[in-house]
């Protein structure tokens, strides 16, 4: 221990005496460790950390796919869920749920509030393993449909009949704290949800959330839970709205459970032709795997990129250690001559490396903490569990291992090389720098590796930049600029006439606001995260159901396309005359028109669809409009059908879009006031500019772009520093040679070119290696690229030219210093 402390003391004194080397090494390695730890914090929170449920490895989502129509994660109908629950033996529990929004009213308070709701089979919390922190859980009886009330004469309620007890509800912990201030006496209180009384029976534990994939429209933290009182056995097989979670029995494998649900799906396909022609199949996905399926490629690509940054930082530090070891050869030779053993010298050098590592780890954790703050600010909302990203003990351990592993791996070679000096030769050379020559090839190889790694990142950054530009230029089929959006869900007015009057007054009042250009409503709006699908086909689909396709369905008000600035390709827009329940008019987009009637005009033709009826109906196409990109800006996506709001008895189009002449956010307060005045019980929720939908659609690409671009920039700087370091060392090593060349008449310009060309040769070698690696590795970016191939020649060429330009600048300073050497002074020094 005493010898170790002596080594530490000597190292500290040496770093204090010459701080430039220590600071450079610590900051370089700390930057690499910090960047890697920050991204690892995302990997840990999203990909590695178990879900916050009881035995989460046994929890699965059971997805309903329509493979013949290229539809994944289709909701379940009640009767199919009943068959699953009755026949499946692989699960200890199967639960179904649906989320939405309702108006919530507390007795004695006038402030009605739109809240998020979750309806579930009573066993949901037991299947997941969620705990009710206060009160009680639902019982099986809570899911039983209530009996009809006793009837008197003419169908009136029987006189004197006691009203049935209200159904029961459970609050989320967050909502209980916010709405009731954490008051425990709330249990037993009767509240009104959607106009119906409910008795509060419990409060969930803090932090409970539903972790579904981001592209499935499930509320993550419903405020209020109610039991589903559905007669599943007699339920519909075409009215789809349920999501299914199950827990595997102990000892049951995923494969055997999948085989069992495959058998059920085959039975349903044999009994119901519509399911057979749709290619209905059930798919079991581990809950955690399903959650991260879409984001895993992005996160792993970022982890790969930051690993390259860490390797480049390590390579730079290795070069610094090699140069330092070469400069210290005389010192080490003297110590060896005085009796220092090879083990003693290695121990001293590794002690120096370990102290560097400790300092770099501390600096890296500071960088990681700052990096996590940046990640939380930049991270897209659809990145699962983003709020749980932090520098926790696992991330600290990762940073420590990365630092120690890096310094041992890259500090050991210089230590071993320096520990075996040729004592007599070094002492004879006095102060000359010949020792630098011995590590030249190692240093050059390390720089080539740095350049190669940097070039891979530069190519990835270039591809992401081109993808983001393509997204920016994508034609969405509508104009999202200067549009304010909001929702008025659950419009509970007594009859269609009242709802029609409300919709008309809403449009009139909103149009009267200053700066408003146009007003419309739809359900859903493009890119709003919601989706509604309907079966469609031409006449031949009535006799051959395999000809049916699946389209996104939008319910719209007349004038919708003019307000959205969506081009009408042929035919016409809906008018008020079409906005009625008995209308059989339909508007389709150009994608559906091309599939239904290729090479023909679709106007006047028939489209068969099942939108709100048990059986498909015939509709006359009155217009064809441009395609609106609904799910993503990266590609066209599914074809679309547009139906008039009046066909659904008015009020179904509840996502409003108000086009203004200026900043739409400035209109938010006035729009809220209009909605509150016309219907205080609903209010306006989710008020935001439509540009926020576009930003959300670009968020994941932008997130990856920013991080990969930052990593590529850091890598470029580190590689340039590595080149500068190697050439500076080369100038010192070749001082005598340069002096001789100049003494025999070599011009300053030729010396300058010689040194720059040496650096560019190293860069070209690294670019060649990096280009070959990039051709193999950029396929990992395929799912994130838009409008560009992973092997795009223009991107590779541009990044190579840019890197060579930076390399030339990095080589310029040492080359300029070499060209200005005084020949006589150089010869005298050697």
mmCIF file with all atom_site columns, C-alpha atoms in Angstrom, residues 309 553 748:
data_model
loop_
_atom_site.group_PDB
_atom_site.id
_atom_site.type_symbol
_atom_site.label_atom_id
_atom_site.label_alt_id
_atom_site.label_comp_id
_atom_site.label_asym_id
_atom_site.label_entity_id
_atom_site.label_seq_id
_atom_site.pdbx_PDB_ins_code
_atom_site.Cartn_x
_atom_site.Cartn_y
_atom_site.Cartn_z
_atom_site.occupancy
_atom_site.B_iso_or_equiv
_atom_site.pdbx_formal_charge
_atom_site.auth_seq_id
_atom_site.auth_comp_id
_atom_site.auth_asym_id
_atom_site.auth_atom_id
_atom_site.pdbx_PDB_model_num
ATOM 1 C CA . UNK A 1 309 ? -17.338 8.283  -29.955 1.00 0.00 ? 309 UNK A CA 1
ATOM 2 C CA . UNK A 1 553 ? -61.992 6.593  -42.144 1.00 0.00 ? 553 UNK A CA 1
ATOM 3 C CA . UNK A 1 748 ? 9.404   25.704 -47.568 1.00 0.00 ? 748 UNK A CA 1
#
